[in-house]
mmCIF file of C-alpha atoms in Angstrom:
data_model
loop_
_atom_site.group_PDB
_atom_site.id
_atom_site.type_symbol
_atom_site.label_atom_id
_atom_site.label_comp_id
_atom_site.label_asym_id
_atom_site.label_seq_id
_atom_site.Cartn_x
_atom_site.Cartn_y
_atom_site.Cartn_z
ATOM 1 C CA MET A 205 -1.513 108.241 -6.837
ATOM 2 C CA LYS A 206 -3.931 106.057 -4.920
ATOM 3 C CA LEU A 207 -2.473 105.132 -1.535
ATOM 4 C CA THR A 208 -3.775 102.535 0.879
ATOM 5 C CA PRO A 209 -5.032 103.790 4.265
ATOM 6 C CA GLU A 210 -1.798 102.520 5.839
ATOM 7 C CA GLN A 211 0.332 104.388 3.316
ATOM 8 C CA GLU A 212 -1.793 107.537 3.760
ATOM 9 C CA ALA A 213 -1.210 107.325 7.496
ATOM 10 C CA LEU A 214 2.561 107.150 6.996
ATOM 11 C CA LEU A 215 2.408 110.122 4.644
ATOM 12 C CA ASN A 216 0.467 112.056 7.269
ATOM 13 C CA GLY A 217 3.053 111.427 9.959
ATOM 14 C CA GLU A 218 1.787 108.370 11.853
ATOM 15 C CA LYS A 219 5.382 107.149 12.262
ATOM 16 C CA GLY A 220 7.002 110.540 12.489
ATOM 17 C CA GLU A 221 8.172 113.342 10.259
ATOM 18 C CA THR A 222 11.132 111.461 8.772
ATOM 19 C CA MET A 223 9.015 108.516 7.591
ATOM 20 C CA ALA A 224 6.493 110.999 6.191
ATOM 21 C CA LYS A 225 9.294 112.552 4.131
ATOM 22 C CA VAL A 226 10.387 109.125 2.915
ATOM 23 C CA VAL A 227 6.865 108.304 1.733
ATOM 24 C CA LYS A 228 6.399 111.758 0.214
ATOM 25 C CA THR A 229 9.623 111.273 -1.750
ATOM 26 C CA LEU A 230 8.416 107.914 -3.071
ATOM 27 C CA VAL A 231 5.040 109.439 -3.991
ATOM 28 C CA MET A 232 6.710 112.280 -5.892
ATOM 29 C CA TYR A 233 8.976 109.763 -7.634
ATOM 30 C CA GLY A 234 5.984 107.686 -8.674
ATOM 31 C CA ASP A 235 4.008 110.731 -9.800
ATOM 32 C CA ALA A 236 6.866 111.751 -12.085
ATOM 33 C CA PHE A 237 6.489 108.440 -13.942
ATOM 34 C CA GLY A 238 2.710 108.190 -13.877
ATOM 35 C CA ALA A 239 2.452 105.477 -11.220
ATOM 36 C CA GLU A 240 -1.085 104.926 -9.926
ATOM 37 C CA ARG A 241 -0.243 102.945 -6.783
ATOM 38 C CA MET A 242 2.458 101.511 -4.558
ATOM 39 C CA VAL A 243 3.340 97.821 -4.504
ATOM 40 C CA PRO A 244 5.094 95.901 -1.695
ATOM 41 C CA VAL A 245 8.800 95.142 -1.903
ATOM 42 C CA THR A 246 8.834 91.337 -1.697
ATOM 43 C CA SER A 247 12.500 90.378 -2.038
ATOM 44 C CA LYS A 248 14.368 89.073 0.992
ATOM 45 C CA CYS A 249 17.215 91.574 0.574
ATOM 46 C CA GLY A 250 17.724 95.051 -0.787
ATOM 47 C CA HIS A 251 20.823 96.526 -2.402
ATOM 48 C CA THR A 252 22.352 99.993 -2.319
ATOM 49 C CA VAL A 253 24.522 101.394 -5.088
ATOM 50 C CA ILE A 254 26.309 103.869 -2.789
ATOM 51 C CA SER A 255 29.285 102.110 -1.204
ATOM 52 C CA PHE A 256 31.966 104.792 -1.236
ATOM 53 C CA GLY A 257 32.730 107.312 1.490
ATOM 54 C CA LEU A 258 33.366 110.331 -0.713
ATOM 55 C CA LYS A 259 33.699 113.620 1.128
ATOM 56 C CA ALA A 260 31.662 115.294 -1.630
ATOM 57 C CA ILE A 261 28.426 113.474 -0.768
ATOM 58 C CA GLN A 262 27.994 114.809 2.768
ATOM 59 C CA PRO A 263 24.227 115.323 2.191
ATOM 60 C CA VAL A 264 23.884 111.541 1.842
ATOM 61 C CA TYR A 265 25.464 110.975 5.250
ATOM 62 C CA ASP A 266 23.273 113.672 6.785
ATOM 63 C CA LEU A 267 20.152 112.027 5.358
ATOM 64 C CA TYR A 268 21.208 108.611 6.638
ATOM 65 C CA ASP A 269 21.817 110.101 10.092
ATOM 66 C CA GLN A 270 18.233 111.358 10.053
ATOM 67 C CA LEU A 271 16.932 107.900 9.134
ATOM 68 C CA ILE A 272 19.008 106.252 11.869
ATOM 69 C CA ALA A 273 17.998 108.831 14.484
ATOM 70 C CA ALA A 274 14.340 108.197 13.632
ATOM 71 C CA GLY A 275 14.830 104.441 13.963
ATOM 72 C CA LEU A 276 14.030 103.926 10.288
ATOM 73 C CA VAL A 277 16.428 101.124 9.484
ATOM 74 C CA SER A 278 15.828 99.144 6.321
ATOM 75 C CA GLY A 279 12.832 96.858 6.422
ATOM 76 C CA GLN A 280 15.058 94.197 4.887
ATOM 77 C CA LYS A 281 18.741 93.374 5.066
ATOM 78 C CA PHE A 282 20.677 94.697 2.084
ATOM 79 C CA THR A 283 23.978 94.426 0.247
ATOM 80 C CA ALA A 284 26.019 97.306 -1.183
ATOM 81 C CA ASP A 285 28.229 97.964 -4.187
ATOM 82 C CA PRO A 286 31.969 97.167 -3.832
ATOM 83 C CA ARG A 287 34.323 99.078 -1.586
ATOM 84 C CA PRO A 288 36.631 101.563 -3.348
ATOM 85 C CA LEU A 289 39.906 100.776 -1.554
ATOM 86 C CA ASP A 290 42.199 97.786 -1.198
ATOM 87 C CA PRO A 291 45.895 98.110 -0.213
ATOM 88 C CA GLU A 292 46.698 95.064 -2.359
ATOM 89 C CA VAL A 293 45.789 96.841 -5.617
ATOM 90 C CA PRO A 294 48.830 98.490 -7.287
ATOM 91 C CA SER A 295 48.971 102.243 -6.765
ATOM 92 C CA SER A 296 51.510 105.015 -6.329
ATOM 93 C CA LEU A 297 52.221 106.969 -3.143
ATOM 94 C CA LEU A 298 50.504 110.015 -4.623
ATOM 95 C CA GLU A 299 47.433 107.949 -5.566
ATOM 96 C CA ASP A 300 47.256 106.563 -2.026
ATOM 97 C CA ILE A 301 47.356 110.078 -0.631
ATOM 98 C CA VAL A 302 44.536 111.153 -2.961
ATOM 99 C CA PHE A 303 42.444 108.097 -2.068
ATOM 100 C CA THR A 304 42.810 108.336 1.707
ATOM 101 C CA THR A 305 43.099 112.079 2.413
ATOM 102 C CA ILE A 306 41.024 113.669 -0.346
ATOM 103 C CA MET A 307 38.530 111.238 -1.852
ATOM 104 C CA TYR A 308 37.383 108.444 0.481
ATOM 105 C CA THR A 309 37.806 110.223 3.808
ATOM 106 C CA HIS A 310 34.362 109.164 5.091
ATOM 107 C CA GLN A 311 34.636 105.454 4.295
ATOM 108 C CA GLU A 312 34.727 104.154 7.886
ATOM 109 C CA LYS A 313 31.990 106.533 9.011
ATOM 110 C CA TYR A 314 29.799 105.583 6.073
ATOM 111 C CA GLU A 315 30.218 101.847 6.603
ATOM 112 C CA ALA A 316 29.266 102.346 10.245
ATOM 113 C CA GLN A 317 26.036 103.998 9.025
ATOM 114 C CA LEU A 318 25.321 101.065 6.727
ATOM 115 C CA LYS A 319 25.693 98.664 9.663
ATOM 116 C CA LYS A 320 23.069 100.608 11.605
ATOM 117 C CA LEU A 321 20.780 100.711 8.562
ATOM 118 C CA GLY A 322 20.945 96.927 8.118
ATOM 119 C CA ILE A 323 23.666 95.800 5.697
ATOM 120 C CA LEU A 324 23.729 92.014 5.339
ATOM 121 C CA SER A 325 27.310 91.564 6.589
ATOM 122 C CA ASP A 326 30.759 93.149 6.661
ATOM 123 C CA ASP A 327 31.436 91.293 3.412
ATOM 124 C CA GLY A 328 28.184 92.307 1.736
ATOM 125 C CA TYR A 329 29.915 94.660 -0.703
ATOM 126 C CA THR A 330 29.652 93.633 -4.362
ATOM 127 C CA CYS A 331 27.875 94.587 -7.577
ATOM 128 C CA THR A 332 27.054 90.889 -8.150
ATOM 129 C CA CYS A 333 24.928 90.478 -5.031
ATOM 130 C CA TYR A 334 22.749 87.935 -6.870
ATOM 131 C CA LEU A 335 25.468 85.254 -7.073
ATOM 132 C CA ASP A 336 24.794 82.170 -4.963
ATOM 133 C CA GLN A 337 27.809 82.727 -2.701
ATOM 134 C CA VAL A 338 26.666 86.232 -1.686
ATOM 135 C CA GLY A 339 23.159 85.394 -0.490
ATOM 136 C CA ASN A 340 21.016 88.057 -2.165
ATOM 137 C CA LYS A 341 19.404 86.214 -5.073
ATOM 138 C CA PRO A 342 15.806 87.291 -5.764
ATOM 139 C CA GLU A 343 13.114 84.868 -6.862
ATOM 140 C CA LYS A 344 11.145 85.143 -10.091
ATOM 141 C CA GLY A 345 8.412 87.746 -9.666
ATOM 142 C CA ASP A 346 9.969 89.405 -6.621
ATOM 143 C CA VAL A 347 9.585 93.193 -6.485
ATOM 144 C CA LEU A 348 12.914 94.865 -5.685
ATOM 145 C CA SER A 349 14.122 98.300 -4.635
ATOM 146 C CA TRP A 350 17.619 98.355 -6.162
ATOM 147 C CA ALA A 351 19.627 100.915 -8.160
ATOM 148 C CA GLU A 352 22.919 99.298 -9.301
ATOM 149 C CA SER A 353 22.382 99.121 -13.066
ATOM 150 C CA SER A 354 24.209 95.839 -13.729
ATOM 151 C CA ALA A 355 22.413 94.145 -10.817
ATOM 152 C CA VAL A 356 19.011 95.513 -11.822
ATOM 153 C CA VAL A 357 19.289 94.317 -15.417
ATOM 154 C CA TYR A 358 20.483 90.872 -14.298
ATOM 155 C CA ALA A 359 17.709 90.481 -11.729
ATOM 156 C CA ASN A 360 15.054 91.553 -14.226
ATOM 157 C CA SER A 361 16.340 89.552 -17.164
ATOM 158 C CA VAL A 362 18.039 86.393 -15.879
ATOM 159 C CA LEU A 363 16.092 85.912 -12.642
ATOM 160 C CA GLY A 364 12.706 87.271 -13.715
ATOM 161 C CA ALA A 365 12.437 89.633 -10.743
ATOM 162 C CA ARG A 366 10.920 93.105 -11.140
ATOM 163 C CA CYS A 367 12.809 96.321 -10.508
ATOM 164 C CA ASN A 368 13.081 99.750 -12.090
ATOM 165 C CA ARG A 369 16.392 101.512 -12.658
ATOM 166 C CA ASN A 370 16.100 103.526 -9.470
ATOM 167 C CA SER A 371 18.544 106.117 -8.201
ATOM 168 C CA GLY A 372 20.742 105.810 -5.151
ATOM 169 C CA ILE A 373 18.895 106.682 -1.909
ATOM 170 C CA ILE A 374 15.493 106.087 -3.584
ATOM 171 C CA GLU A 375 16.389 102.377 -3.459
ATOM 172 C CA LEU A 376 17.000 102.559 0.309
ATOM 173 C CA MET A 377 13.808 104.541 0.864
ATOM 174 C CA GLY A 378 11.873 101.770 -0.852
ATOM 175 C CA SER A 379 13.410 99.261 1.549
ATOM 176 C CA VAL A 380 12.683 101.480 4.553
ATOM 177 C CA ALA A 381 9.049 102.036 3.583
ATOM 178 C CA GLY A 382 8.526 98.511 2.301
ATOM 179 C CA PHE A 383 6.871 99.615 -0.944
ATOM 180 C CA VAL A 384 7.708 101.311 -4.238
ATOM 181 C CA PRO A 385 5.688 103.053 -6.963
ATOM 182 C CA GLU A 386 4.419 100.712 -9.675
ATOM 183 C CA PHE A 387 5.482 101.788 -13.156
ATOM 184 C CA GLY A 388 7.834 100.798 -15.958
ATOM 185 C CA LEU A 389 9.519 97.436 -15.474
ATOM 186 C CA LEU A 390 7.211 96.529 -12.583
ATOM 187 C CA THR A 391 4.291 96.238 -15.023
ATOM 188 C CA ASP A 392 3.514 93.571 -17.615
ATOM 189 C CA GLU A 393 3.258 96.169 -20.382
ATOM 190 C CA GLY A 394 6.516 97.822 -19.358
ATOM 191 C CA ARG A 395 8.336 94.504 -19.741
ATOM 192 C CA LYS A 396 7.389 94.046 -23.385
ATOM 193 C CA ALA A 397 10.081 94.469 -26.025
ATOM 194 C CA SER A 398 10.054 97.389 -28.435
ATOM 195 C CA TRP A 399 13.137 96.055 -30.256
ATOM 196 C CA VAL A 400 13.900 92.696 -31.862
ATOM 197 C CA VAL A 401 17.644 92.090 -32.095
ATOM 198 C CA GLU A 402 18.669 89.420 -34.577
ATOM 199 C CA VAL A 403 22.177 88.114 -33.900
ATOM 200 C CA ARG A 404 23.640 86.768 -37.150
ATOM 201 C CA CYS A 405 27.296 86.442 -36.200
ATOM 202 C CA GLU A 406 29.501 83.666 -37.561
ATOM 203 C CA LYS A 407 31.306 83.275 -34.241
ATOM 204 C CA LYS A 408 30.221 83.678 -30.639
ATOM 205 C CA PRO A 409 29.982 87.417 -30.024
ATOM 206 C CA GLU A 410 31.942 88.924 -27.152
ATOM 207 C CA ALA A 411 29.399 89.488 -24.367
ATOM 208 C CA GLN A 412 30.585 92.968 -23.487
ATOM 209 C CA LEU A 413 30.760 94.036 -27.134
ATOM 210 C CA LEU A 414 27.335 92.668 -28.048
ATOM 211 C CA GLY A 415 25.804 94.288 -24.986
ATOM 212 C CA SER A 416 27.424 97.586 -25.891
ATOM 213 C CA ALA A 417 26.048 97.513 -29.435
ATOM 214 C CA ILE A 418 22.530 96.762 -28.220
ATOM 215 C CA GLY A 419 22.647 99.309 -25.407
ATOM 216 C CA MET A 420 23.747 102.128 -27.691
ATOM 217 C CA LYS A 421 21.010 101.237 -30.187
ATOM 218 C CA VAL A 422 17.953 100.689 -27.999
ATOM 219 C CA MET A 423 18.958 102.993 -25.099
ATOM 220 C CA GLU A 424 16.363 102.537 -22.294
ATOM 221 C CA ASP A 425 14.026 100.292 -24.312
ATOM 222 C CA VAL A 426 13.562 96.546 -23.844
ATOM 223 C CA PRO A 427 15.229 94.319 -26.492
ATOM 224 C CA TYR A 428 14.188 90.767 -27.398
ATOM 225 C CA VAL A 429 17.364 89.035 -28.623
ATOM 226 C CA LYS A 430 17.232 86.148 -31.074
ATOM 227 C CA GLY A 431 20.061 83.869 -32.199
ATOM 228 C CA LEU A 432 22.148 83.564 -29.026
ATOM 229 C CA ASP A 433 20.873 80.052 -28.273
ATOM 230 C CA LYS A 434 23.334 78.874 -30.943
ATOM 231 C CA TRP A 435 26.127 79.509 -28.421
ATOM 232 C CA LEU A 436 24.406 79.736 -25.036
ATOM 233 C CA GLY A 437 21.906 76.912 -25.406
ATOM 234 C CA THR A 438 18.478 76.955 -23.796
ATOM 235 C CA GLU A 439 19.361 76.470 -20.123
ATOM 236 C CA LEU A 440 20.773 78.982 -17.659
ATOM 237 C CA THR A 441 24.052 77.204 -16.959
ATOM 238 C CA ASP A 442 26.917 78.851 -15.053
ATOM 239 C CA GLU A 443 28.541 79.700 -18.386
ATOM 240 C CA ALA A 444 25.354 81.229 -19.794
ATOM 241 C CA CYS A 445 24.714 83.246 -16.631
ATOM 242 C CA ALA A 446 28.275 84.591 -16.602
ATOM 243 C CA TYR A 447 27.872 85.634 -20.230
ATOM 244 C CA LEU A 448 24.551 87.357 -19.542
ATOM 245 C CA LYS A 449 26.000 89.089 -16.463
ATOM 246 C CA ASP A 450 28.634 90.829 -18.576
ATOM 247 C CA PHE A 451 26.326 91.307 -21.551
ATOM 248 C CA GLY A 452 23.694 92.980 -19.385
ATOM 249 C CA ALA A 453 26.186 95.276 -17.661
ATOM 250 C CA ALA A 454 27.226 96.591 -21.072
ATOM 251 C CA THR A 455 23.622 97.155 -22.205
ATOM 252 C CA ALA A 456 22.972 99.078 -18.986
ATOM 253 C CA SER A 457 26.097 101.247 -19.053
ATOM 254 C CA ASN A 458 26.537 101.840 -22.780
ATOM 255 C CA GLY A 459 22.790 102.434 -22.969
ATOM 256 C CA ALA A 460 20.195 102.443 -20.202
ATOM 257 C CA VAL A 461 18.697 98.951 -20.540
ATOM 258 C CA GLY A 462 16.984 97.641 -17.420
ATOM 259 C CA LEU A 463 15.588 94.442 -18.946
ATOM 260 C CA TYR A 464 16.325 92.234 -21.935
ATOM 261 C CA HIS A 465 14.807 88.972 -23.108
ATOM 262 C CA ILE A 466 16.925 86.216 -24.668
ATOM 263 C CA ASP A 467 14.872 83.980 -26.949
ATOM 264 C CA LYS A 468 14.562 80.392 -25.650
ATOM 265 C CA LEU A 469 16.711 81.141 -22.583
ATOM 266 C CA THR A 470 15.639 83.788 -20.047
ATOM 267 C CA PRO A 471 12.589 82.994 -17.864
ATOM 268 C CA GLU A 472 9.958 85.232 -19.455
ATOM 269 C CA ALA A 473 11.162 84.499 -22.982
ATOM 270 C CA LYS A 474 10.853 80.752 -22.337
ATOM 271 C CA GLU A 475 7.407 81.242 -20.828
ATOM 272 C CA LEU A 476 5.881 83.774 -23.235
ATOM 273 C CA GLY A 477 8.161 83.748 -26.275
ATOM 274 C CA THR A 478 7.354 86.267 -28.988
ATOM 275 C CA LYS A 479 4.234 87.394 -27.107
ATOM 276 C CA LEU A 480 6.664 89.681 -25.303
ATOM 277 C CA ILE A 481 7.327 91.607 -28.522
ATOM 278 C CA LYS A 482 5.250 94.714 -29.219
ATOM 279 C CA LYS A 483 3.515 94.871 -32.603
ATOM 280 C CA ASP A 484 5.430 97.941 -33.703
ATOM 281 C CA ALA A 485 8.833 96.685 -32.519
ATOM 282 C CA GLN A 486 11.864 97.840 -34.486
ATOM 283 C CA VAL A 487 14.484 95.394 -35.764
ATOM 284 C CA TYR A 488 18.251 95.621 -35.283
ATOM 285 C CA VAL A 489 20.447 93.092 -37.097
ATOM 286 C CA ILE A 490 23.881 92.415 -35.613
ATOM 287 C CA ASP A 491 26.559 90.546 -37.536
ATOM 288 C CA ASP A 492 30.332 90.415 -37.177
ATOM 289 C CA ALA A 493 30.766 93.539 -39.316
ATOM 290 C CA GLU A 494 28.364 95.507 -37.113
ATOM 291 C CA LEU A 495 30.223 94.472 -33.967
ATOM 292 C CA GLU A 496 33.495 95.537 -35.558
ATOM 293 C CA ARG A 497 31.953 98.904 -36.479
ATOM 294 C CA VAL A 498 30.881 99.405 -32.863
ATOM 295 C CA ARG A 499 34.311 98.367 -31.587
ATOM 296 C CA GLU A 500 36.046 100.823 -33.921
ATOM 297 C CA SER A 501 33.848 103.648 -32.609
ATOM 298 C CA TYR A 502 35.337 103.462 -29.108
ATOM 299 C CA PRO A 503 37.683 106.380 -28.457
ATOM 300 C CA VAL A 504 41.168 105.798 -27.063
ATOM 301 C CA ILE A 505 41.761 108.653 -24.639
ATOM 302 C CA TRP A 506 45.173 107.697 -23.292
ATOM 303 C CA GLU A 507 47.732 110.495 -23.367
ATOM 304 C CA ASN A 508 49.843 108.179 -25.521
ATOM 305 C CA PRO A 509 47.679 105.737 -27.508
ATOM 306 C CA ALA A 510 50.774 103.656 -28.271
ATOM 307 C CA ALA A 511 51.746 103.254 -24.607
ATOM 308 C CA LYS A 512 52.481 99.904 -23.019
ATOM 309 C CA PRO A 513 49.667 98.931 -20.611
ATOM 310 C CA GLU A 514 50.490 99.808 -17.005
ATOM 311 C CA LEU A 515 47.559 98.017 -15.391
ATOM 312 C CA CYS A 516 44.808 95.572 -16.335
ATOM 313 C CA PHE A 517 41.419 95.205 -14.644
ATOM 314 C CA VAL A 518 39.219 92.127 -15.130
ATOM 315 C CA GLY A 519 35.927 91.880 -13.254
ATOM 316 C CA CYS A 520 33.530 94.770 -13.783
ATOM 317 C CA PRO A 521 30.966 93.587 -12.854
ATOM 318 C CA HIS A 522 32.597 91.268 -10.327
ATOM 319 C CA LEU A 523 33.696 87.859 -11.591
ATOM 320 C CA SER A 524 31.821 84.672 -10.846
ATOM 321 C CA LEU A 525 33.664 81.638 -9.484
ATOM 322 C CA SER A 526 33.382 79.815 -12.813
ATOM 323 C CA GLN A 527 34.894 82.803 -14.601
ATOM 324 C CA MET A 528 37.842 82.845 -12.205
ATOM 325 C CA GLU A 529 38.378 79.139 -12.827
ATOM 326 C CA ASP A 530 38.259 79.622 -16.605
ATOM 327 C CA TRP A 531 40.716 82.531 -16.459
ATOM 328 C CA ALA A 532 43.104 80.547 -14.258
ATOM 329 C CA ALA A 533 43.162 77.673 -16.736
ATOM 330 C CA ALA A 534 43.572 79.925 -19.782
ATOM 331 C CA ILE A 535 46.337 82.058 -18.264
ATOM 332 C CA GLY A 536 48.291 79.041 -17.058
ATOM 333 C CA GLU A 537 48.184 77.391 -20.470
ATOM 334 C CA ARG A 538 49.160 80.556 -22.341
ATOM 335 C CA LEU A 539 52.035 81.376 -19.976
ATOM 336 C CA ARG A 540 53.467 77.899 -20.484
ATOM 337 C CA GLU A 541 53.200 78.273 -24.252
ATOM 338 C CA ASN A 542 55.063 81.582 -24.085
ATOM 339 C CA GLY A 543 57.717 80.369 -21.685
ATOM 340 C CA LEU A 544 56.645 82.665 -18.861
ATOM 341 C CA ASN A 545 55.788 82.079 -15.229
ATOM 342 C CA ARG A 546 53.982 85.313 -14.431
ATOM 343 C CA VAL A 547 51.860 87.857 -16.260
ATOM 344 C CA SER A 548 53.762 90.688 -17.939
ATOM 345 C CA VAL A 549 51.248 93.418 -17.017
ATOM 346 C CA PRO A 550 50.135 94.166 -13.437
ATOM 347 C CA THR A 551 46.678 92.584 -13.435
ATOM 348 C CA VAL A 552 43.821 92.785 -10.936
ATOM 349 C CA PHE A 553 40.877 90.386 -10.868
ATOM 350 C CA THR A 554 37.917 91.640 -8.854
ATOM 351 C CA ALA A 555 35.167 89.543 -7.289
ATOM 352 C CA SER A 556 32.903 89.635 -4.259
ATOM 353 C CA PRO A 557 34.466 88.733 -0.885
ATOM 354 C CA ALA A 558 32.215 85.658 -0.791
ATOM 355 C CA VAL A 559 33.383 84.429 -4.207
ATOM 356 C CA LEU A 560 37.018 85.112 -3.296
ATOM 357 C CA ARG A 561 36.599 83.006 -0.141
ATOM 358 C CA GLU A 562 35.169 80.177 -2.224
ATOM 359 C CA ALA A 563 38.090 80.433 -4.643
ATOM 360 C CA GLU A 564 40.482 80.072 -1.709
ATOM 361 C CA LYS A 565 38.962 76.684 -0.823
ATOM 362 C CA GLY A 566 40.228 75.109 -4.032
ATOM 363 C CA VAL A 567 43.259 75.784 -6.205
ATOM 364 C CA THR A 568 41.879 78.694 -8.228
ATOM 365 C CA ALA A 569 43.022 81.568 -6.000
ATOM 366 C CA ALA A 570 46.451 80.052 -5.438
ATOM 367 C CA LYS A 571 46.942 79.481 -9.167
ATOM 368 C CA LEU A 572 46.010 83.041 -10.078
ATOM 369 C CA ARG A 573 48.299 84.487 -7.416
ATOM 370 C CA SER A 574 51.162 82.277 -8.596
ATOM 371 C CA TYR A 575 50.744 83.870 -12.020
ATOM 372 C CA GLY A 576 51.087 87.328 -10.471
ATOM 373 C CA ILE A 577 47.376 88.186 -10.477
ATOM 374 C CA VAL A 578 46.103 90.393 -7.649
ATOM 375 C CA LEU A 579 42.726 89.253 -6.305
ATOM 376 C CA SER A 580 40.604 92.068 -4.912
ATOM 377 C CA TYR A 581 37.089 92.962 -3.792
ATOM 378 C CA ILE A 582 37.165 96.600 -4.939
ATOM 379 C CA CYS A 583 35.175 98.477 -7.554
ATOM 380 C CA PRO A 584 37.610 99.198 -10.418
ATOM 381 C CA LEU A 585 35.492 102.166 -11.428
ATOM 382 C CA MET A 586 35.890 103.791 -8.011
ATOM 383 C CA TYR A 587 39.637 103.123 -8.128
ATOM 384 C CA MET A 588 39.952 104.917 -11.464
ATOM 385 C CA ASN A 589 37.576 107.758 -10.687
ATOM 386 C CA ASN A 590 40.299 110.353 -10.113
ATOM 387 C CA PRO A 591 42.557 112.578 -12.267
ATOM 388 C CA LEU A 592 45.724 110.607 -11.543
ATOM 389 C CA CYS A 593 44.365 107.355 -12.949
ATOM 390 C CA LYS A 594 43.288 109.145 -16.112
ATOM 391 C CA LYS A 595 46.972 109.441 -16.923
ATOM 392 C CA LYS A 596 47.554 105.689 -16.624
ATOM 393 C CA ALA A 597 47.422 103.281 -19.546
ATOM 394 C CA VAL A 598 44.805 100.866 -18.172
ATOM 395 C CA ILE A 599 43.262 98.054 -20.201
ATOM 396 C CA THR A 600 40.067 96.161 -19.439
ATOM 397 C CA CYS A 601 37.582 93.757 -20.989
ATOM 398 C CA SER A 602 34.751 95.604 -19.237
ATOM 399 C CA ASN A 603 32.677 97.899 -21.405
ATOM 400 C CA LYS A 604 31.260 99.483 -18.259
ATOM 401 C CA LEU A 605 34.711 100.435 -16.994
ATOM 402 C CA ARG A 606 35.653 101.608 -20.494
ATOM 403 C CA THR A 607 32.578 103.838 -20.635
ATOM 404 C CA TYR A 608 32.983 105.549 -17.274
ATOM 405 C CA THR A 609 36.789 105.904 -17.126
ATOM 406 C CA SER A 610 39.847 106.328 -19.323
ATOM 407 C CA ALA A 611 40.417 102.559 -19.478
ATOM 408 C CA ARG A 612 40.897 101.089 -22.951
ATOM 409 C CA TYR A 613 38.647 98.240 -24.039
ATOM 410 C CA CYS A 614 40.123 94.943 -25.198
ATOM 411 C CA THR A 615 38.288 91.686 -25.777
ATOM 412 C CA GLU A 616 38.939 88.849 -23.347
ATOM 413 C CA SER A 617 41.143 87.079 -25.891
ATOM 414 C CA GLU A 618 43.133 90.281 -26.422
ATOM 415 C CA ILE A 619 43.570 90.702 -22.669
ATOM 416 C CA LEU A 620 44.797 87.126 -22.441
ATOM 417 C CA ASN A 621 47.302 87.709 -25.248
ATOM 418 C CA VAL A 622 48.654 90.963 -23.794
ATOM 419 C CA ILE A 623 49.157 89.887 -20.182
ATOM 420 C CA THR A 624 50.796 86.552 -21.099
ATOM 421 C CA ARG A 625 53.067 87.953 -23.816
ATOM 422 C CA LYS A 626 56.682 88.928 -23.221
ATOM 423 C CA GLY A 627 56.803 92.696 -22.969
ATOM 424 C CA GLY A 628 53.064 92.993 -22.348
ATOM 425 C CA THR A 629 52.405 95.209 -25.356
ATOM 426 C CA LEU A 630 49.165 95.681 -27.289
#
């Protein structure tokens, strides 16, 4: 790799041994992927995927202590993924004991480290850091050092920023050093599509289901998706962005997609069109039958597949304000139709602290709470990442949560039917 004189000096210890190790790590990372140079990180804020104080990741805390001791705080403010704990979320006494005395025993200590390293605020914990209310929205062309897969794919695709699917810690090192190795999705060639996805559905495809199908097919490649303008239009409205948020999270978790292009809609697709498609690109046709085939392939790993749902999670990735408003309206209407006042399944909606505050200003938060919905800032995945939760019959409309936990996938309309139906059965 060709380093600038300034970067060479850092590597040789000009700013101490710890910074030299940071730069050496970034150089080795770049070498592994054939990068020829470093490029500056130009975004206003960074983002770290590690937000949970697990006892098992002590080496992370030790490394951060070294950075802090050396005065190597992040060169930019940053946000972090959601917190893992919230006393408002339904749990048993045994689960609480596991959470607080076995799993997340280092949470306070870790958050104190993040403050010293430069986290944006005490409320800067969310996987949707790019939403307007949060304050970490990159500009088109910005070079980022992020790792959270759903945030990376959104920033690349919907905002036109540039970021690779980095690992945790590497992301923070990029922010500390102020530069990252140039390869993959940071290059023009790396952003070209090697798949053309033709959506030929008769009805609007479920975002999480469509994203899942594409992710499992193309894996880490870049897809160029045609046919969605029929439902999403050609402008990035709040509705379109919410759809792409959930769609992208599914492509990234059910596959390893870091960038997608939506014909006539996303920034680079509107600017360059089919010039983004490689000559030898493969074609994947998705119709209603294909989506049903993908849906049927999902395993149900509950101990009792016929069990009544014990808990429902909505908001992985975190909900936008417009999504919360839409859910509030839909749930209220359906409850009235069914002669109910409150949901029949314990249900948790998750969103960033900033979005939740905004929802409190109007009637949305109050409406949802009146229906029995718990509003929380946690990461549902972190909540369920323990043996006790694997025994619970949890439903979700998140394909990411379904992939990483024992939660059972239902479409949004199915979730709505279940939680507003007497008995709350599937």
